[in-house]
Amino acid sequence: DCVVGDNCSFQTGAYIPTGSRIGDRVFLGPNASLTNDKTPLRTEYKLETITVEDDVTVGSNATLMPGITVGEGAFIAGGAVVTKDVPAWHIAKGCPAVFEELPESLKKPNRLG
């Protein structure tokens, strides 16, 4: 079961697995992937929830690994691989992702809905 908030936009190919928790005004770009299993088909699986808080933007081809929380207003750059929690109002970029605080001009809710 997934929980999805209001006024979200999920683009073509975005993948949202069982157990995901997604807040309001979340944007998932093309082929963005949320994952819930660290070792698919290799061990007895234990699905881990991903939490994406309100006003998060996830760029195209970004991957969010199992068990993480993406804080409110965070921005995940295209192609990033996020392996740990992202603080609120930060950008995650690279593989593995590193975090930087968002500029003040981008610290506002997503304009969805």
XYZ file of C-alpha atoms in Angstrom:
113
model
C 0.000 0.000 0.000
C 1.170 3.511 -0.851
C 0.081 6.834 0.559
C 0.136 9.754 -1.892
C -0.692 13.333 -0.942
C -2.611 15.972 -2.867
C -1.578 17.795 -6.046
C 1.320 15.522 -7.005
C 2.711 15.094 -10.525
C 4.359 11.835 -11.610
C 5.902 11.807 -15.078
C 6.206 8.894 -17.511
C 8.153 5.944 -16.163
C 8.275 7.141 -12.536
C 8.314 4.083 -10.249
C 6.641 4.085 -6.836
C 6.898 0.780 -4.932
C 4.728 -0.742 -2.250
C 4.953 1.043 1.090
C 5.968 4.464 -0.221
C 4.767 7.553 1.653
C 4.523 10.665 -0.526
C 3.465 14.104 0.704
C 1.629 16.957 -0.993
C 2.857 18.781 -4.123
C 5.553 16.216 -4.942
C 6.973 16.099 -8.472
C 8.631 12.930 -9.810
C 10.402 13.440 -13.129
C 10.557 10.925 -15.983
C 11.985 7.553 -14.915
C 12.551 8.633 -11.313
C 12.674 5.494 -9.144
C 11.842 4.966 -5.518
C 13.055 1.573 -4.290
C 12.074 -0.573 -1.308
C 14.360 -3.639 -1.334
C 18.134 -3.401 -0.790
C 18.897 -6.903 -2.076
C 16.156 -7.985 -4.498
C 16.028 -11.730 -5.091
C 19.299 -12.378 -3.187
C 18.043 -12.778 0.373
C 14.765 -13.101 2.181
C 13.452 -9.670 1.456
C 12.489 -6.988 3.934
C 10.722 -4.108 2.243
C 11.691 -0.686 3.560
C 9.478 2.375 3.357
C 10.576 5.506 1.542
C 9.124 8.781 2.819
C 9.009 11.805 0.521
C 7.763 14.855 2.412
C 5.769 17.823 1.041
C 7.061 20.008 -1.824
C 9.856 17.671 -2.933
C 11.082 17.676 -6.546
C 12.784 14.549 -7.916
C 14.544 14.986 -11.266
C 14.558 12.557 -14.168
C 16.402 9.259 -13.742
C 17.067 9.876 -10.039
C 17.040 6.836 -7.744
C 16.016 6.889 -4.084
C 17.270 3.877 -2.133
C 15.193 1.953 0.445
C 14.447 3.283 3.910
C 15.304 6.945 3.393
C 13.352 10.116 4.117
C 13.499 13.077 1.753
C 12.811 16.198 3.804
C 10.312 18.927 3.015
C 11.175 21.098 0.033
C 14.219 19.062 -0.977
C 15.325 18.930 -4.619
C 16.816 15.739 -6.037
C 18.875 16.465 -9.163
C 18.424 14.385 -12.300
C 20.469 11.181 -12.204
C 21.246 11.420 -8.486
C 21.471 8.227 -6.435
C 20.268 9.002 -2.915
C 21.461 6.520 -0.281
C 20.698 8.410 2.950
C 18.178 10.877 4.370
C 18.010 14.258 2.647
C 17.579 17.253 4.979
C 14.672 19.612 4.371
C 15.321 22.400 1.849
C 18.520 20.831 0.481
C 19.568 19.705 -2.985
C 20.924 16.190 -3.487
C 23.159 15.673 -6.514
C 25.629 13.097 -7.781
C 26.234 9.386 -7.312
C 26.230 8.821 -4.433
C 24.378 12.048 -3.727
C 25.904 14.854 -1.717
C 23.804 17.595 -0.151
C 23.894 21.375 -0.267
C 21.414 23.840 1.168
C 19.017 25.244 -1.424
C 19.413 28.930 -2.278
C 16.837 31.170 -0.603
C 15.198 31.860 -3.976
C 14.182 28.169 -4.221
C 12.905 27.745 -0.657
C 9.211 27.839 -1.494
C 6.442 25.282 -2.087
C 6.101 23.560 -5.446
C 3.525 25.172 -7.705
C 1.377 22.112 -8.356
C -2.401 22.005 -8.211
